[in-house]
Short mmCIF file of C-alpha atoms in Angstrom, two decimals:
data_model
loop_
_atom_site.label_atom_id
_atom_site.label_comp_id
_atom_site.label_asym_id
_atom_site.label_seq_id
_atom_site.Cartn_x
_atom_site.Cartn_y
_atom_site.Cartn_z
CA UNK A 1 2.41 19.12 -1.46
CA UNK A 2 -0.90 17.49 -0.07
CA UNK A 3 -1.66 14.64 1.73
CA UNK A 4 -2.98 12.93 -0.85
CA UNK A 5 0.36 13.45 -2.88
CA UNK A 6 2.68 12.69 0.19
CA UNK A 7 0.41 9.36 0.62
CA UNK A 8 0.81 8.18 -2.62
CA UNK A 9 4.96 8.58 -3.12
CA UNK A 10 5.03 6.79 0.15
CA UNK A 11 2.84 3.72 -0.80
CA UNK A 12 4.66 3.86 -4.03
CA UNK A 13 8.12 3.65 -1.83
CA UNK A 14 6.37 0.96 0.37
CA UNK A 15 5.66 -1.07 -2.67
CA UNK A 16 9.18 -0.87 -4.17
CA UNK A 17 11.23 -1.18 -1.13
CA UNK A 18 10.80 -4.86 -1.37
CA UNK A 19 11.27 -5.58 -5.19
CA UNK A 20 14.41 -3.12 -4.95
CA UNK A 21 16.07 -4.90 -2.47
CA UNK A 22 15.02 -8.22 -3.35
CA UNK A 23 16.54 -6.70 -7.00
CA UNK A 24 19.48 -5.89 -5.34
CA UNK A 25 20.48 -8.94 -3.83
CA UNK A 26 20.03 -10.48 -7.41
CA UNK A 27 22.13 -8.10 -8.94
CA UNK A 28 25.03 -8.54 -5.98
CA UNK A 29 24.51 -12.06 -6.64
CA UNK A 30 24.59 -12.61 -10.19
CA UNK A 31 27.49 -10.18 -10.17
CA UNK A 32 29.77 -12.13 -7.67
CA UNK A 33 29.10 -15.06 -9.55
CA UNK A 34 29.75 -13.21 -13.18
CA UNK A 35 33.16 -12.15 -11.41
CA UNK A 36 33.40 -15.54 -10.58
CA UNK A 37 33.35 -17.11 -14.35
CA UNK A 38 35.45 -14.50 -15.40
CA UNK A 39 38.06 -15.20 -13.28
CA UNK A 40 37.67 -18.67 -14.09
CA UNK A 41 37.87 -17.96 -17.96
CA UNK A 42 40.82 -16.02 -17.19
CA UNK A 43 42.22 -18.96 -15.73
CA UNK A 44 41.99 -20.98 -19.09
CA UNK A 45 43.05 -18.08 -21.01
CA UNK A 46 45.80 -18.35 -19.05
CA UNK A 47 46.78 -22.32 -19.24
CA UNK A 48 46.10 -21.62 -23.04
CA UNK A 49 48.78 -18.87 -23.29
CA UNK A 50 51.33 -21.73 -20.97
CA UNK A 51 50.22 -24.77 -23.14
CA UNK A 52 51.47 -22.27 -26.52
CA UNK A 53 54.36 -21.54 -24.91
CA UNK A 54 55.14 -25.42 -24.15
CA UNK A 55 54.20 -26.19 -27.50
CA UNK A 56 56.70 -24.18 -29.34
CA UNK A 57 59.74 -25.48 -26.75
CA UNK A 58 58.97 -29.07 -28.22
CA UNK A 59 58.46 -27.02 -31.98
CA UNK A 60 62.24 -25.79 -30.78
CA UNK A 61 63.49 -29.16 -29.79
CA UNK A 62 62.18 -30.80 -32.86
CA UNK A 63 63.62 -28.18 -35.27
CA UNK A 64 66.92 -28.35 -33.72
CA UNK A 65 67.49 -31.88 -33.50
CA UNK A 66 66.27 -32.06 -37.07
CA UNK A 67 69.03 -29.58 -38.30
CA UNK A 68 71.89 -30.93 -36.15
CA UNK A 69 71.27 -34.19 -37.95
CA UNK A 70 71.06 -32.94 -41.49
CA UNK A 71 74.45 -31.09 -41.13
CA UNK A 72 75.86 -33.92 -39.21
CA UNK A 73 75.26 -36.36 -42.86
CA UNK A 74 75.26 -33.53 -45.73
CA UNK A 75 77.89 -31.18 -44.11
CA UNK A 76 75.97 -28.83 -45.42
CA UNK A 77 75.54 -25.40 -42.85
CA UNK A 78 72.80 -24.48 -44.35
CA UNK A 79 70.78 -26.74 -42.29
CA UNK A 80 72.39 -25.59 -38.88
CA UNK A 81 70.22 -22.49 -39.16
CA UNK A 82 66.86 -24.34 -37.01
CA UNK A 83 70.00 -25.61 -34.76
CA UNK A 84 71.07 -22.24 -34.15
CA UNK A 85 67.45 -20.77 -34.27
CA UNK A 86 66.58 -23.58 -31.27
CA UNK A 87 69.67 -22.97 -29.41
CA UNK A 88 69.10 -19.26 -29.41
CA UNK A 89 65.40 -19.05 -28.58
CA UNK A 90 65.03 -22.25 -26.30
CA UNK A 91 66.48 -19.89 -23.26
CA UNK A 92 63.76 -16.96 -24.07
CA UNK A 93 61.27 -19.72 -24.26
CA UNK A 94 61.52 -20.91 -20.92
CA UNK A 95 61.94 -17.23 -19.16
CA UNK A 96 58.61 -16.38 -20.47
CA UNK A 97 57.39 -19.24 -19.56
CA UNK A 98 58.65 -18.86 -15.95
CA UNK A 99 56.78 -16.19 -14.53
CA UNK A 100 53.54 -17.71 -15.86
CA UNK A 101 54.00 -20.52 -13.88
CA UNK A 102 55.57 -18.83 -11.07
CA UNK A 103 52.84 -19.73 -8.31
CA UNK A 104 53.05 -23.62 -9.48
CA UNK A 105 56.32 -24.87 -7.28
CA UNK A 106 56.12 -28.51 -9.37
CA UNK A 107 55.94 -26.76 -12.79
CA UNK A 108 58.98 -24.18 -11.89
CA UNK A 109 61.09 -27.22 -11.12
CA UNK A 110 60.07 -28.92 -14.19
CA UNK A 111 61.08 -26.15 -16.09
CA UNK A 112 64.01 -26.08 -13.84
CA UNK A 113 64.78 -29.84 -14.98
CA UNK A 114 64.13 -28.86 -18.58
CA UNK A 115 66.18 -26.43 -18.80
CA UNK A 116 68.97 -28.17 -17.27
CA UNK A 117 68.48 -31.06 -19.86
CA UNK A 118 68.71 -28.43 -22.58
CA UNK A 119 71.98 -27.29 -21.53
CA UNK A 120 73.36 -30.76 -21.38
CA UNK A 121 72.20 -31.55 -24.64
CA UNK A 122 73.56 -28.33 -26.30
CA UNK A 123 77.18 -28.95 -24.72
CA UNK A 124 76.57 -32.88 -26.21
CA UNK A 125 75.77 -31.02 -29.82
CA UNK A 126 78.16 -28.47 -29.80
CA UNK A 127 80.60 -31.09 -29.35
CA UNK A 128 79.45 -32.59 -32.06
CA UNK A 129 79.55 -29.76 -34.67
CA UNK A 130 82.89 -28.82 -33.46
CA UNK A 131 84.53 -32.18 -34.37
CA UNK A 132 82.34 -32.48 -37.89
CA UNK A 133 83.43 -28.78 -38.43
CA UNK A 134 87.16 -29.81 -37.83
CA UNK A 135 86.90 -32.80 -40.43
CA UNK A 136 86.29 -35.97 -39.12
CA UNK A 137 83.87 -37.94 -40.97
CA UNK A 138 80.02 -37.93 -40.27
CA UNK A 139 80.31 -41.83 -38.56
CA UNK A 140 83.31 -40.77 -36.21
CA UNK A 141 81.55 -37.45 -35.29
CA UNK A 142 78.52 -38.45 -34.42
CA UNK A 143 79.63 -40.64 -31.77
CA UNK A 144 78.28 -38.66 -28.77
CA UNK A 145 75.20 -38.12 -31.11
CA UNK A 146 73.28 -41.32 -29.15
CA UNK A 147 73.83 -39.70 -25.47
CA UNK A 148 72.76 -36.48 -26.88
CA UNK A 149 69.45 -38.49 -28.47
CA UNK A 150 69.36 -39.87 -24.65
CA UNK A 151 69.12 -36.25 -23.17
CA UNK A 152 67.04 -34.94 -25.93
CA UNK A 153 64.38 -37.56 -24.80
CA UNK A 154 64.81 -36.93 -21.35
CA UNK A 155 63.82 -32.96 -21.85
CA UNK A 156 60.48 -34.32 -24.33
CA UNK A 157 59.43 -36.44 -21.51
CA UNK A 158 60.00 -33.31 -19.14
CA UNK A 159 58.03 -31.22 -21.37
CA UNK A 160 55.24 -33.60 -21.72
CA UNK A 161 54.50 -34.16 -18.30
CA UNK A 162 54.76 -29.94 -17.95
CA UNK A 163 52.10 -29.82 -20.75
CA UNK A 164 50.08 -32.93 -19.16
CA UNK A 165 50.27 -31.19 -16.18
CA UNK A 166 48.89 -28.05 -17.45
CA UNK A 167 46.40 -29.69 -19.42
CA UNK A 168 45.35 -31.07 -16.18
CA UNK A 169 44.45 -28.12 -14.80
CA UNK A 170 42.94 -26.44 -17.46
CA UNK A 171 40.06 -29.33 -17.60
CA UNK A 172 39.44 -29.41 -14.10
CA UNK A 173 38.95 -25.67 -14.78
CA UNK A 174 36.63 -26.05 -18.01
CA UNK A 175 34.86 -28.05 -16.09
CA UNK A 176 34.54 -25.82 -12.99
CA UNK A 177 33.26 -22.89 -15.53
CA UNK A 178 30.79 -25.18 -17.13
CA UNK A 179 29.13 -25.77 -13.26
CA UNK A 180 29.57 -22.41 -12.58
CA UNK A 181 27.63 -21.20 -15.39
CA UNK A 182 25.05 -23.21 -15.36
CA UNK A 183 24.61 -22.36 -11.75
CA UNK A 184 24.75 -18.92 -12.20
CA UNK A 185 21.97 -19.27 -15.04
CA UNK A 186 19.93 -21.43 -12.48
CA UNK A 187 20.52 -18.96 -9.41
CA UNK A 188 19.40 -16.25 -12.13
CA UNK A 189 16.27 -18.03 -13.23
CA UNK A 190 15.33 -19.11 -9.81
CA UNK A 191 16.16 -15.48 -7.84
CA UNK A 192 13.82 -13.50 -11.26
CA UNK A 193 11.39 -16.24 -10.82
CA UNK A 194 11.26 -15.08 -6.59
CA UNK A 195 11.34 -11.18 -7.68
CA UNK A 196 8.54 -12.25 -9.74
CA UNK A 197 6.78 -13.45 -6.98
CA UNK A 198 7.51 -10.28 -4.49
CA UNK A 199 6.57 -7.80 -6.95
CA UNK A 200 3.51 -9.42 -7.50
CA UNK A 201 2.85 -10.08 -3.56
CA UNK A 202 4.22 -6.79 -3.05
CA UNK A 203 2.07 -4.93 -5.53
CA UNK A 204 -1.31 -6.73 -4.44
CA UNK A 205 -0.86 -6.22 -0.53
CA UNK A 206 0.09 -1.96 -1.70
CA UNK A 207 -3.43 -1.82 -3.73
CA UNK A 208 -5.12 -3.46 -0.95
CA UNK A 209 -4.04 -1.28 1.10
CA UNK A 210 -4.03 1.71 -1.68
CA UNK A 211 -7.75 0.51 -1.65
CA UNK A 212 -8.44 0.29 1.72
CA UNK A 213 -7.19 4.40 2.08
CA UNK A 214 -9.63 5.53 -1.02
CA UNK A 215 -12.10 3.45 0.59
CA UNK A 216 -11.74 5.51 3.87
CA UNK A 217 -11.15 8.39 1.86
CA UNK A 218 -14.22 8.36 -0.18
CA UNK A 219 -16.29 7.23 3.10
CA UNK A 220 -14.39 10.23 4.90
CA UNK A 221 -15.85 12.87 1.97
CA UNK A 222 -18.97 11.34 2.04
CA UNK A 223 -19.78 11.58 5.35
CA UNK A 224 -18.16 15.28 5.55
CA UNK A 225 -20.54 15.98 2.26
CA UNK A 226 -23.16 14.76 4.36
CA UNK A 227 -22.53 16.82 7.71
CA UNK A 228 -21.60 19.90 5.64
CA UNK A 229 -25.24 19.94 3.72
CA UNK A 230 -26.91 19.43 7.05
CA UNK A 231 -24.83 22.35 8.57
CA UNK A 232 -25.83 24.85 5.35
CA UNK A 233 -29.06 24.05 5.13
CA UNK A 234 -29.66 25.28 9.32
CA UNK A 235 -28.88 28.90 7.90
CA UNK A 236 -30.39 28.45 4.92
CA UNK A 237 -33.48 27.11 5.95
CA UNK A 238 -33.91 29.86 8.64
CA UNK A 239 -32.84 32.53 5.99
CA UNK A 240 -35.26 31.99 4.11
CA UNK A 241 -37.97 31.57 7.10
CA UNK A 242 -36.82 35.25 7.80
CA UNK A 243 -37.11 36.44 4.03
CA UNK A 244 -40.61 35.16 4.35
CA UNK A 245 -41.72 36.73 7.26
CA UNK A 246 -39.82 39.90 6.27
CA UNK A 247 -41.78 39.79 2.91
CA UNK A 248 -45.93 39.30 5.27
CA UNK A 249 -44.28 41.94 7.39
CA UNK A 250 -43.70 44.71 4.60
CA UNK A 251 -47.29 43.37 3.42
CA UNK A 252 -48.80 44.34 6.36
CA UNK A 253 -47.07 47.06 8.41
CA UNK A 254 -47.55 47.77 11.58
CA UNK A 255 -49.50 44.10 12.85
CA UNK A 256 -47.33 42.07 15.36
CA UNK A 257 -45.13 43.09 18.44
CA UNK A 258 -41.33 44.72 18.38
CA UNK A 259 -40.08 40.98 17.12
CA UNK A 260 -41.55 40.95 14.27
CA UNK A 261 -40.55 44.52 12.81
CA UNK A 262 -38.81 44.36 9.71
CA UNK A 263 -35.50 45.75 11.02
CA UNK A 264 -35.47 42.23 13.84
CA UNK A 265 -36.13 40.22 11.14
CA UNK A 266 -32.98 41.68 8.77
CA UNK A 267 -30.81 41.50 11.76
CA UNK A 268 -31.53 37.82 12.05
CA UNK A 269 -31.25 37.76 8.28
CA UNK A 270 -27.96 39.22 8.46
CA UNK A 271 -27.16 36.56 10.90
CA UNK A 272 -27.88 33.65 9.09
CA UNK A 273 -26.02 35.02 6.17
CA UNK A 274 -23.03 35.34 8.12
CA UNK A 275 -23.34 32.03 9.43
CA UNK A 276 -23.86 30.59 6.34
CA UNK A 277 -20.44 32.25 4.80
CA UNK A 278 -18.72 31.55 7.06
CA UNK A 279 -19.95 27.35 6.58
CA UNK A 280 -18.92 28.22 2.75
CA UNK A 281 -15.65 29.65 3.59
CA UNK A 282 -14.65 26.64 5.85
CA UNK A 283 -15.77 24.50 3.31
CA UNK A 284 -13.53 26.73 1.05
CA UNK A 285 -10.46 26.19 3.18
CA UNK A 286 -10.97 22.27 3.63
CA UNK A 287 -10.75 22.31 -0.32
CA UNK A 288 -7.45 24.23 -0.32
CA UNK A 289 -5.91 22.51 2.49
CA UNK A 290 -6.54 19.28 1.03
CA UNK A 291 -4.88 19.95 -2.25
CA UNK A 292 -2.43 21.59 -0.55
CA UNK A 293 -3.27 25.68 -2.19
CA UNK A 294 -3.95 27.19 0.80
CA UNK A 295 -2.17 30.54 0.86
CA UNK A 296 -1.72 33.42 3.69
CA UNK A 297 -1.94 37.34 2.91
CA UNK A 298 -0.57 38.87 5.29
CA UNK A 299 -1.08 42.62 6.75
CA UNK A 300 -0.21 44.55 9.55
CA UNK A 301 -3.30 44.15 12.45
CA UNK A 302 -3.77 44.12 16.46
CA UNK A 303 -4.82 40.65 17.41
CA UNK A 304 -6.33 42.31 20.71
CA UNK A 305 -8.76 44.45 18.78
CA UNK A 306 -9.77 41.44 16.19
CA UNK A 307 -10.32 39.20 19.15
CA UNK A 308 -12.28 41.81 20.55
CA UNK A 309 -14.73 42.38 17.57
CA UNK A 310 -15.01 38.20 17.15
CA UNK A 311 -16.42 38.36 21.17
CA UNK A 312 -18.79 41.08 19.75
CA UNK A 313 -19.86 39.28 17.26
CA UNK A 314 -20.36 36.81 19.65
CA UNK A 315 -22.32 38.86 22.27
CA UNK A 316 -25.62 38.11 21.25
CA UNK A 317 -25.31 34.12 21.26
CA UNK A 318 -23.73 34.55 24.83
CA UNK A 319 -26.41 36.79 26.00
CA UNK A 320 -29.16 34.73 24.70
CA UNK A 321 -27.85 31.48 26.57
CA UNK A 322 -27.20 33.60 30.12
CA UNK A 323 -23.18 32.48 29.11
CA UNK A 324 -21.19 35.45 30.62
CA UNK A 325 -18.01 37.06 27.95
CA UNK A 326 -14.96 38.19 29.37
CA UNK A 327 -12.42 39.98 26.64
CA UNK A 328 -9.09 41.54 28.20
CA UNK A 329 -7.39 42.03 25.26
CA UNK A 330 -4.02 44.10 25.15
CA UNK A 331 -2.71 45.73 21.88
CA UNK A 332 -0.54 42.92 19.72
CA UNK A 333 0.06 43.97 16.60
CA UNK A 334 1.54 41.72 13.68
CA UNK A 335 1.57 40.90 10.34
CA UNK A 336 -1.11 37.96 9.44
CA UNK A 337 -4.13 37.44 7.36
CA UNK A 338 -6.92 38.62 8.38
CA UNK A 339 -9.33 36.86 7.86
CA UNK A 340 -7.84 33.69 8.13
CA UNK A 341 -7.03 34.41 11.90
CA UNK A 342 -10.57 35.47 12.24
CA UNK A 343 -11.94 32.00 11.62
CA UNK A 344 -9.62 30.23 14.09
CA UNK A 345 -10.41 32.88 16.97
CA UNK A 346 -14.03 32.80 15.96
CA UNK A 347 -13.78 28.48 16.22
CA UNK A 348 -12.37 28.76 19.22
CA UNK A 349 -14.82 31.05 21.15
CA UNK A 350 -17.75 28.94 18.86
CA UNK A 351 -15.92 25.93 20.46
CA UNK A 352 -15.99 27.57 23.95
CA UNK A 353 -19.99 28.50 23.73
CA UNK A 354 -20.70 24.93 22.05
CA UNK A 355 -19.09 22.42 24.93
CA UNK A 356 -19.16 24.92 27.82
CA UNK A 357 -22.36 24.01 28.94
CA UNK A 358 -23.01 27.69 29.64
CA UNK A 359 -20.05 28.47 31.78
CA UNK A 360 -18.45 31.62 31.68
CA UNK A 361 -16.01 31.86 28.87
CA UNK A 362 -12.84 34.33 29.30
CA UNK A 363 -10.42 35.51 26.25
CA UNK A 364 -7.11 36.96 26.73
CA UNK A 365 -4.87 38.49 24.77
CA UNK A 366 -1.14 39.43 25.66
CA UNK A 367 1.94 40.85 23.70
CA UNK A 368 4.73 39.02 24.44
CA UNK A 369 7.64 41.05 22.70
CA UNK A 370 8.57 38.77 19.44
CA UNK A 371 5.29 37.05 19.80
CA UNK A 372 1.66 37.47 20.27
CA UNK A 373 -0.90 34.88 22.54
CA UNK A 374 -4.28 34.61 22.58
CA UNK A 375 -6.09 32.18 25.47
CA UNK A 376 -10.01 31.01 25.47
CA UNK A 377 -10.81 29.50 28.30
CA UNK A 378 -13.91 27.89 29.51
CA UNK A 379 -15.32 25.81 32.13
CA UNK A 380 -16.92 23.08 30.37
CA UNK A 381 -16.60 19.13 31.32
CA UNK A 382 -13.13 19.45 29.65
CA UNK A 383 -10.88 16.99 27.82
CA UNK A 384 -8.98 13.78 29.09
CA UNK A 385 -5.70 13.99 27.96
CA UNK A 386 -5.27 10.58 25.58
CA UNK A 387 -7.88 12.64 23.73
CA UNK A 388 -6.23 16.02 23.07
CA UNK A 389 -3.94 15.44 19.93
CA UNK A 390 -6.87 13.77 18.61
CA UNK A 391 -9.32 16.65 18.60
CA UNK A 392 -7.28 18.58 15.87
CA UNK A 393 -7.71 15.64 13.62
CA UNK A 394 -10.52 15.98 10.77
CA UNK A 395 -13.47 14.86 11.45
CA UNK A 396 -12.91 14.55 15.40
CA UNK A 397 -15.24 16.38 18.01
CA UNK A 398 -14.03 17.62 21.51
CA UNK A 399 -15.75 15.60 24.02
CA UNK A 400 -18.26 12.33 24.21
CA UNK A 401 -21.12 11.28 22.36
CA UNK A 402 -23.35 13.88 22.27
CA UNK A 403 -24.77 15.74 18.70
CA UNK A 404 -23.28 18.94 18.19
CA UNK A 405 -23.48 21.11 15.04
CA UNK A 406 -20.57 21.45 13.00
CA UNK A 407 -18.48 20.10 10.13
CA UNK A 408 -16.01 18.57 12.84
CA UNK A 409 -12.95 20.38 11.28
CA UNK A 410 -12.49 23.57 13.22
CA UNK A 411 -9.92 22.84 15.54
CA UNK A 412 -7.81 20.74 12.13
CA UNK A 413 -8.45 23.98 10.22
CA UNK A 414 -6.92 26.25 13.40
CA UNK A 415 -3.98 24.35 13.83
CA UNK A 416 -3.16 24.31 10.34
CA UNK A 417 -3.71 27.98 9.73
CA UNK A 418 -1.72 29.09 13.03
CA UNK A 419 1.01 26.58 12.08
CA UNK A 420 0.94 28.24 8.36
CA UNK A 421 1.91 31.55 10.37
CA UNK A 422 5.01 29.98 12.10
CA UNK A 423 3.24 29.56 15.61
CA UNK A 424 1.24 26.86 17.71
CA UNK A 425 -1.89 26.24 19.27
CA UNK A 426 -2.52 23.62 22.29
CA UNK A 427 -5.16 22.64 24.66
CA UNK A 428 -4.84 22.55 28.81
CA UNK A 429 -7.47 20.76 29.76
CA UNK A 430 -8.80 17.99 32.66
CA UNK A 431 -12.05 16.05 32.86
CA UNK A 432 -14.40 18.28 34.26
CA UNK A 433 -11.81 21.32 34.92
CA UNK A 434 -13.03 23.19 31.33
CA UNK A 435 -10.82 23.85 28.63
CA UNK A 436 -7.83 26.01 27.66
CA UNK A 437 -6.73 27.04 24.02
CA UNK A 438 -3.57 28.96 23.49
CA UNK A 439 -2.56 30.31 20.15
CA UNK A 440 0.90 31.44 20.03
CA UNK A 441 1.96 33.66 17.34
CA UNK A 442 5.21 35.63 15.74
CA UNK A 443 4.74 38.81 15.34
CA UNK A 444 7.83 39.23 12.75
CA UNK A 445 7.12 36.56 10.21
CA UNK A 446 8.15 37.37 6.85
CA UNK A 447 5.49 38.67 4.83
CA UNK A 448 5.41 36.26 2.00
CA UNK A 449 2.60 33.92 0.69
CA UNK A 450 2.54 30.43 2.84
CA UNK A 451 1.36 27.37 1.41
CA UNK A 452 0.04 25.40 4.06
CA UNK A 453 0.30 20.89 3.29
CA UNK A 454 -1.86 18.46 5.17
CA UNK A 455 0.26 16.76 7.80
#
């Protein structure tokens, strides 16, 4: 994945962290307070189911007074049946009307009361019936009819105040739904009305700074676009000073000194060639590593005789600055890519000839059973220490102010193609005690392709 990717999922998780919890809280909120009105509405539903149940005990009390009085004038038993319907479903009433009520002390003695009433009033009536159903006239039977009317009224007023009770309750209960549902819709409006407001905030301080990173991003490539064509054009432009020459040389054989035979002139030609490849293959490698396609192919090699023909390569540059080259290389063979490991050892003994300052430079390699090191040292003005990590940044040169050649993205290049191998590379270094690179390498890695992501 490359940096670019990684950089974007987390501004994109940046710029939703806040509208997600924000969101959250709004759905916790408006969920409590949803549980809230339900249990509230089952509240009603419940004092609806109690106020039905009251309201067939008085259906019941009606229906049974009403039949006990038609029999008691016509005689007739066909009109006991809503007597004896009331008398038998009056006690069922009230037990399933108990345990709805059963966390309301005053209503459970109500019912307590009510039920108590019935029973006197059923002893008053069965009284009654007995001495009409034994023959004594309608006016002499109904004597105890008036304290049964007296009871009777007692258990409607007992009843009412239940229902009035319940009734009670249920309103203050409406009424505590109706508040809590219109607060709920203002809590709902008001907390979308402040996600609103953070997703927006949110989402313009993410492309500012989504903005501000493209900005250094595209100021970043240009100025890399700009070092890199002043870097190819050095080779180039002395390649084709050399093609020139060559070309007046072959014109006219045999004029100038030893420098300018034809065979000096390809050597040099041959060197700016290589130098410029090489430019093109960095270049080449900053593309990959950026969009994260980088891959190793490894094979078996000695890093003590690669490190040795980089130095050779080197020889001449030394030489012509008076810079002495020191190589003790032992045999350290492992299974890397080639030529990838030939870039960072070249960069590192370019490195050591660029900011030595013509001090001698010395390259080591050792075999260290599962792993391989290579050390260039060199005795240049050296590194402070707050400055180390930052040198294998892009873009970031070794020591002060001064011009040097170079795209500035050796040393990022290094560590990322070491790293891509499994090992590491660090510096040792002091202000004006020279410098110390040590790449550490396994010698066992699995062979298999490594994609190497921007860090």
């Amino acid at each position: 994945m490359s940096a670019r990717v990684r950089q974007f999922r987390r501004l994109v998780v940046e710029a939703a962290f806040l509208p997600v919890a924000v969101l959250g809280a709004l759905a916790g909120v408006l969920l409590w307070q949803v549980l809230h009105l339900q249990e509230v509405n089952d509240l009603e539903r419940h004092a609806d189911v109690v106020l039905a149940r009251v309201g067939r005990i008085e259906r019941l009390h009606v229906d049974g007074d009403a039949g006990l009085r038609g029999y008691l004038l016509s005689g007739d038993e066909r009109l006991l049946e809503p007597f004896e319907r009331a008398e038998r479903e009056l006690t069922i009433a009230r037990q399933q009307l108990a345990p709805l009520v059963a966390d309301e002390p005053a209503q459970l003695e109500r019912l307590e009361r009510i039920g108590q009433a019935e029973a006197r009033w059923r002893e008053l009536a069965d009284a009654t019936l007995a001495r009409r159903r034994a023959g004594v006239p309608a006016a002499l039977a109904a004597d105890k009819v008036p304290e049964a009317e007296a009871v009777l009224d007692d258990v409607r007023v007992l009843v009412r105040s239940f229902e009035l009770e319940e009734e009670a309750r249920r309103t203050v209960r409406d009424g505590g739904a109706e508040h809590l549902t219109r607060r709920t819709v203002l809590l709902g409006g008001l907390l979308a009305v402040a996600l609103m407001v953070l997703v927006g905030f949110s989402a313009a301080r993410q492309m500012r700074r989504v903005a501000r990173t493209f900005a250094r991003a595209v100021g970043a490539r240009d100025d890399f676009i700009s070092v890199a064509s002043h870097e190819l054009k050095t080779p180039l432009t002395a390649l084709q000073l050399q093609v020139q020459l060559l070309a007046r040389a072959l014109e006219r054989p045999g004029e100038g000194g030893p420098e300018q035979r034809p065979e000096r002139r390809l050597a040099v030609v041959e060197q700016s060639a290589r130098r410029l490849a090489e430019l093109v293959n960095r270049l080449l490698d900053v593309s990959q590593l950026g969009s994260g396609t980088l891959r190793l192919s490894r094979e078996r090699l000695d890093l003590g005789r690669l490190a040795e023909e980089c130095a050779q390569r080197l020889a001449d540059r030394c030489a012509a600055r008076g810079v002495p080259l020191t190589v003790r290389a032992a045999a350290a063979e492992g299974a890397w890519d080639r030529l990838r490991l030939e870039s960072v050892v070249a960069n590192l003994l370019d490195n050591a000839l660029k900011y030595g300052e013509g001090t001698p430079i010395e390259v080591t390699v050792e075999d260290r059973g599962a792993s391989a090191r290579l050390r260039v040292r060199d005795g240049g003005p050296g590194i402070a220490r707050e400055h180390q990590a930052r040198i294998f940044e892009r873009y970031e040169r070794a020591v002060g102010d001064r011009p040097f050649e170079g795209l500035g993205v050796g040393l990022w290049l290094s560590r990322a193609i070491v790293e891509a191998h499994g090992g590491t590379i660090e510096v040792e270094s002091a202000p004006g005690e020279g410098a110390a690179f040590t790449v550490s390498l396994p010698k066992d890695a699995q062979a298999q392709a490594a994609v190497v992501a921007l860090r």
